[in-house]
Coordinates of C-alpha atoms in Angstrom, one line a residue:
M498 CA -10.6 -37.6 16.6
Q499 CA -13.2 -34.8 16.4
I500 CA -12.5 -32.0 13.9
S501 CA -14.1 -28.6 14.2
P502 CA -14.7 -26.7 11.0
E503 CA -15.3 -23.3 12.6
P504 CA -11.6 -22.0 12.5
L505 CA -11.5 -22.9 8.8
I506 CA -14.8 -21.1 8.3
Y507 CA -13.3 -17.9 10.0
G508 CA -10.3 -18.1 7.6
L509 CA -12.4 -18.6 4.5
V510 CA -14.8 -15.7 5.4
F511 CA -11.8 -13.4 5.9
L512 CA -10.3 -14.5 2.6
G513 CA -13.6 -13.8 0.9
V514 CA -13.6 -10.3 2.4
L515 CA -10.2 -9.6 0.9
L516 CA -11.2 -10.9 -2.5
L517 CA -14.4 -8.9 -2.4
V518 CA -12.5 -5.6 -1.8
E519 CA -10.2 -6.2 -4.8
G520 CA -13.2 -7.3 -7.0
L521 CA -15.2 -4.2 -6.1
Y522 CA -12.2 -2.0 -6.9
L523 CA -11.5 -3.5 -10.3
T524 CA -15.3 -3.6 -11.1
V525 CA -15.8 0.1 -10.4
F526 CA -12.6 1.6 -11.9
G527 CA -11.7 -1.0 -14.5
K528 CA -8.4 -2.9 -15.2
S529 CA -6.6 0.4 -15.9
I530 CA -6.5 1.1 -12.2
S531 CA -4.3 -1.9 -11.7
L532 CA -0.6 -1.3 -11.3
N533 CA 0.0 -4.2 -13.7
A534 CA -1.6 -2.4 -16.6
R535 CA 0.7 -1.8 -19.6
L536 CA -0.8 1.6 -20.3
N537 CA -0.7 4.1 -17.4
R538 CA -4.1 5.2 -16.2
R539 CA -3.8 8.8 -17.3
L540 CA -3.0 7.9 -20.9
D541 CA -5.9 5.4 -20.8
M542 CA -8.3 8.1 -19.8
L543 CA -7.0 10.5 -22.4
E544 CA -7.4 7.8 -25.1
K545 CA -11.0 7.3 -24.1
G546 CA -11.7 10.9 -25.1
I547 CA -11.7 12.5 -21.7
G548 CA -10.3 16.1 -21.8
R549 CA -6.9 16.8 -20.3
E550 CA -8.4 19.2 -17.8
Q551 CA -11.0 16.7 -16.6
V552 CA -8.3 14.0 -16.3
L553 CA -6.1 16.3 -14.2
E554 CA -9.0 17.2 -12.0
Q555 CA -10.0 13.6 -11.5
L556 CA -6.5 12.4 -10.7
R557 CA -5.8 15.4 -8.4
K558 CA -9.0 14.7 -6.5
E559 CA -8.0 11.1 -6.0
M560 CA -4.6 12.2 -4.7
S561 CA -5.9 14.8 -2.3
Q562 CA -9.1 13.3 -1.0
H563 CA -7.3 11.1 1.6
M564 CA -5.0 13.9 2.9
N565 CA -7.8 15.9 4.7
A566 CA -10.1 13.1 5.7
G567 CA -8.3 11.7 8.8
G568 CA -11.2 12.8 11.1
I569 CA -13.7 10.4 9.6
P570 CA -14.5 7.5 12.1
L571 CA -12.6 4.3 11.3
Y572 CA -10.9 6.0 8.4
S573 CA -8.1 7.7 10.3
I574 CA -6.4 4.4 10.8
L575 CA -5.7 4.0 7.1
A576 CA -5.7 7.6 5.8
D577 CA -1.9 7.7 5.3
K578 CA -1.8 4.3 3.6
A579 CA -4.7 5.2 1.3
R580 CA -2.9 8.4 0.4
K581 CA 0.3 6.6 -0.6
A582 CA -1.6 3.9 -2.4
A583 CA -3.6 6.6 -4.3
I584 CA -6.9 4.6 -3.7
A585 CA -9.5 5.9 -6.1
F586 CA -12.3 5.1 -3.6
S587 CA -13.3 8.2 -1.6
P588 CA -12.9 8.1 2.2
R589 CA -16.7 7.8 2.6
Q590 CA -16.8 5.0 0.1
L591 CA -14.1 3.1 2.0
V592 CA -16.0 3.4 5.2
M593 CA -19.2 2.2 3.4
I594 CA -17.2 -0.8 2.1
M595 CA -16.0 -1.6 5.6
A596 CA -19.6 -1.6 6.8
L597 CA -20.7 -3.7 3.8
L598 CA -18.0 -6.3 4.3
S599 CA -18.6 -6.4 8.0
A600 CA -22.3 -7.2 7.3
L601 CA -21.3 -9.9 4.8
A602 CA -18.8 -11.4 7.2
F603 CA -21.5 -11.4 9.9
G604 CA -23.8 -13.3 7.6
G605 CA -21.2 -15.8 6.7
L606 CA -20.3 -16.4 10.4
T607 CA -24.0 -16.7 11.2
V608 CA -24.5 -19.4 8.6
G609 CA -21.3 -21.2 9.1
T610 CA -20.6 -21.1 12.9
E611 CA -22.4 -21.4 16.1
A612 CA -20.6 -18.5 17.9
E613 CA -22.5 -16.2 20.2
L614 CA -24.1 -13.0 18.8
G615 CA -21.6 -10.7 20.5
V616 CA -18.6 -12.8 19.2
R617 CA -20.0 -12.8 15.7
I618 CA -20.5 -9.0 15.7
I619 CA -17.0 -8.3 17.0
V620 CA -15.3 -10.7 14.7
A621 CA -17.3 -9.5 11.7
I622 CA -16.3 -5.8 12.4
A623 CA -12.7 -6.8 12.8
M624 CA -12.8 -8.7 9.5
G625 CA -14.5 -5.8 7.6
V626 CA -12.1 -3.1 9.0
G627 CA -9.0 -5.4 9.0
G628 CA -9.6 -6.7 5.5
V629 CA -9.8 -3.2 4.0
Y630 CA -6.8 -2.1 6.0
M631 CA -4.7 -5.1 4.9
W632 CA -5.8 -4.5 1.3
V633 CA -4.9 -0.7 1.4
N634 CA -1.6 -1.5 3.1
K635 CA -0.7 -4.1 0.5
K636 CA -1.6 -1.6 -2.3
A637 CA 0.5 1.1 -0.7
K638 CA 3.6 -1.1 -0.3
K639 CA 3.4 -2.4 -3.8
R640 CA 2.9 1.1 -5.2
L641 CA 5.9 2.6 -3.3
A642 CA 8.1 -0.3 -4.2
L643 CA 7.2 0.1 -7.9
I644 CA 7.9 3.9 -7.7
E645 CA 11.3 3.2 -6.1
E646 CA 12.1 0.7 -8.9
Q647 CA 10.9 3.0 -11.8
L648 CA 12.5 6.2 -10.5
P649 CA 16.1 5.6 -11.7
D650 CA 15.0 4.7 -15.2
A651 CA 12.7 7.8 -15.3
V652 CA 15.5 10.1 -14.2
E653 CA 17.9 8.6 -16.8
L654 CA 15.1 9.1 -19.4
M655 CA 15.0 12.8 -18.4
V656 CA 18.8 13.0 -18.7
R657 CA 18.8 11.7 -22.2
S658 CA 16.0 14.0 -23.2
L659 CA 17.8 17.0 -21.7
K660 CA 21.1 16.1 -23.5
V661 CA 19.4 16.2 -26.9
G662 CA 18.2 19.7 -26.2
H663 CA 14.6 19.2 -24.9
P664 CA 13.5 21.6 -22.1
F665 CA 12.8 20.1 -18.7
S666 CA 9.0 20.3 -19.2
S667 CA 9.3 18.1 -22.3
A668 CA 11.5 15.6 -20.4
I669 CA 8.7 15.4 -17.8
N670 CA 6.2 14.8 -20.6
I671 CA 8.3 12.0 -22.1
V672 CA 8.4 10.2 -18.7
A673 CA 4.6 10.6 -18.4
R674 CA 4.2 8.9 -21.8
E675 CA 6.8 6.2 -21.7
V676 CA 6.8 5.0 -18.1
P677 CA 3.9 2.8 -16.9
D678 CA 2.0 3.3 -13.7
P679 CA 2.4 4.3 -10.9
L680 CA 5.2 6.8 -11.8
G681 CA 3.8 7.5 -15.3
S682 CA 0.5 9.0 -14.1
E683 CA 2.3 10.9 -11.3
F684 CA 4.6 12.6 -13.7
G685 CA 1.7 13.1 -16.1
I686 CA 0.0 15.1 -13.3
I687 CA 3.1 17.2 -12.9
A688 CA 3.3 17.8 -16.7
D689 CA -0.4 18.9 -16.8
E690 CA 0.1 21.1 -13.7
A691 CA 3.1 22.7 -15.4
A692 CA 1.0 23.3 -18.6
Y693 CA -1.5 25.2 -16.5
G694 CA 1.1 27.4 -14.8
R695 CA 2.3 25.6 -11.7
D696 CA 6.1 25.4 -11.0
I697 CA 7.5 22.0 -11.7
S698 CA 9.7 22.1 -8.6
E699 CA 6.7 22.7 -6.4
S700 CA 4.8 19.8 -8.0
L701 CA 7.9 17.5 -7.4
K702 CA 8.0 18.6 -3.7
A703 CA 4.3 17.9 -3.3
L704 CA 4.8 14.4 -4.9
A705 CA 7.8 13.7 -2.6
E706 CA 5.8 14.7 0.5
R707 CA 2.7 12.8 -0.5
M708 CA 4.8 9.6 -1.1
D709 CA 7.1 10.3 1.8
M710 CA 10.0 9.0 -0.3
Q711 CA 13.6 10.2 0.1
D712 CA 14.7 9.6 -3.5
L713 CA 11.8 11.9 -4.7
R714 CA 12.9 14.5 -2.2
F715 CA 16.4 14.4 -3.7
L716 CA 15.0 14.9 -7.2
A717 CA 12.8 17.8 -6.0
V718 CA 15.8 19.5 -4.2
A719 CA 18.0 19.0 -7.3
V720 CA 15.5 20.6 -9.6
T721 CA 14.8 23.5 -7.2
I722 CA 18.5 24.3 -6.7
Q723 CA 19.1 24.3 -10.4
S724 CA 16.2 26.5 -11.1
Q725 CA 17.4 29.0 -8.6
S726 CA 21.1 29.0 -9.1
G727 CA 21.6 27.6 -12.6
G728 CA 23.9 24.8 -13.8
N729 CA 23.8 21.8 -16.0
L730 CA 20.6 20.0 -15.0
A731 CA 21.4 17.0 -17.2
E732 CA 24.7 16.4 -15.2
I733 CA 23.0 16.9 -11.9
L734 CA 20.2 14.4 -12.7
D735 CA 22.7 11.9 -14.2
G736 CA 24.6 11.9 -10.8
L737 CA 21.3 11.7 -9.0
A738 CA 20.2 8.7 -11.1
R739 CA 23.4 6.9 -10.2
V740 CA 22.9 7.6 -6.5
I741 CA 19.3 6.4 -6.5
R742 CA 20.2 3.3 -8.4
A743 CA 23.1 2.6 -5.9
R744 CA 20.7 3.0 -3.0
F745 CA 18.2 0.7 -4.6
K746 CA 20.8 -2.0 -5.1
L747 CA 21.9 -1.6 -1.5
F748 CA 18.3 -2.0 -0.4
R749 CA 17.9 -5.1 -2.4
R750 CA 21.2 -6.5 -1.1
V751 CA 20.2 -5.8 2.5
K752 CA 16.8 -7.4 1.8
A753 CA 18.4 -10.5 0.5
I754 CA 20.8 -10.8 3.4
T755 CA 18.0 -10.3 6.0
A756 CA 15.5 -12.5 4.2
E757 CA 16.2 -15.6 6.4
A758 CA 15.9 -13.6 9.6
K759 CA 12.6 -12.0 8.5
W760 CA 11.1 -15.3 7.6
S761 CA 12.3 -16.8 10.9
G762 CA 10.7 -13.9 12.7
M763 CA 7.5 -14.3 10.8
F764 CA 7.4 -18.0 11.5
L765 CA 8.1 -17.6 15.2
S766 CA 5.5 -14.9 15.5
G767 CA 2.8 -16.9 13.6
F768 CA 3.4 -20.4 14.9
P769 CA 1.7 -19.9 18.3
F770 CA -1.5 -18.6 16.5
L771 CA -1.3 -21.5 14.0
A772 CA -0.9 -24.0 16.8
L773 CA -3.9 -22.5 18.6
V774 CA -6.0 -22.8 15.4
M775 CA -4.9 -26.4 14.8
I776 CA -5.7 -27.4 18.4
N777 CA -9.2 -26.0 18.0
V778 CA -9.6 -27.8 14.7
I779 CA -8.2 -31.2 15.7
K780 CA -9.4 -31.3 19.4
P781 CA -12.1 -28.7 20.1
D782 CA -12.6 -30.0 23.7
Y783 CA -8.9 -29.6 24.6
Y784 CA -9.5 -26.8 27.0
D785 CA -12.8 -28.1 28.5
D786 CA -11.2 -29.2 31.8
V787 CA -9.7 -25.8 32.6
K788 CA -11.7 -23.1 30.8
G789 CA -14.2 -23.0 33.7
T790 CA -11.6 -22.2 36.3
A791 CA -11.0 -18.7 37.7
V792 CA -7.5 -18.4 36.4
F793 CA -8.2 -19.4 32.8
I794 CA -9.2 -16.0 31.4
P795 CA -6.4 -14.0 33.2
T796 CA -3.8 -16.6 32.0
A797 CA -5.1 -16.5 28.4
M798 CA -4.9 -12.7 28.5
I799 CA -1.3 -12.8 29.8
V800 CA -0.4 -15.3 27.1
A801 CA -2.0 -13.1 24.4
A802 CA -0.1 -10.1 25.7
F803 CA 3.2 -12.0 25.5
L804 CA 2.3 -13.1 21.9
I805 CA 1.6 -9.6 20.8
A806 CA 4.8 -8.3 22.4
N807 CA 6.7 -11.1 20.6
V808 CA 5.2 -10.0 17.2
V809 CA 6.1 -6.4 17.9
F810 CA 9.7 -7.1 19.0
M811 CA 10.3 -9.5 16.1
R812 CA 9.0 -6.9 13.7
I813 CA 11.4 -4.3 15.2
M814 CA 14.4 -6.6 15.1
V815 CA 14.0 -7.5 11.4
N816 CA 12.9 -4.1 10.1
I817 CA 16.2 -2.7 8.8
K818 CA 16.1 0.7 7.3
V819 CA 18.4 1.6 4.4

């Protein structure tokens, strides 16, 4: 039995691309940029002696830099994800990282495989661009999930602060100090903007639109209505916290119920590709008798189209919105 190492080399090169992106990110910005840090990044920057105005300017720049850069080549495919993930790399830096990783992937494929030059170039570019996109997409999903999980506790913290007599701006400051990233730094930005004269309800609306999160929109609307018509804000936010927590529990319940279907869909979508890789590893000459025929390439393209359609429809079937 002849075993070809090339498919394994492709996989290892792509894994190396993903690890390099994360390594570069942590090297440039330090461990405080990680969502697992105990101290949120804003407080970490303040403790290092950076002025409050400089911290606000830096964080706002990182927030807004991805919103107006959709026209940059290759970058437009991940602009929305990078905005939600609050990637500290600038758009141009991300494009440069794509180019660097594509070059490194091309070098790895050149050393480890005997593929033709055109194939190596196409695969290397796909690895560089795809690796950065997967990394940004993973960061965005993780960040949004953490914000959804932290938001009920943050609103309840504001309710307790309001009930003991603190103004709403102080309640925002308490959340900014006590809640870790990502929500802690986001509310810290709102607190700093309020200190420099911006209306808190406008900052909350901007945060909700940037994150594209319904629960944050509820919070922004509640604060806006109370500021315009009056009322007991603590009671309003207390009811909102219960609603958000109930929605979060419902989401988790639906996720648990549909977990089996999602994993089945992922397996059925990924098994044909895994089978193709294993065939090429175990028996590289499996298609030698037919790949020279006129119908091989059209048939392969039709099969690939059906596989892609299968992945898309499986994704639609198991993607349940709450």
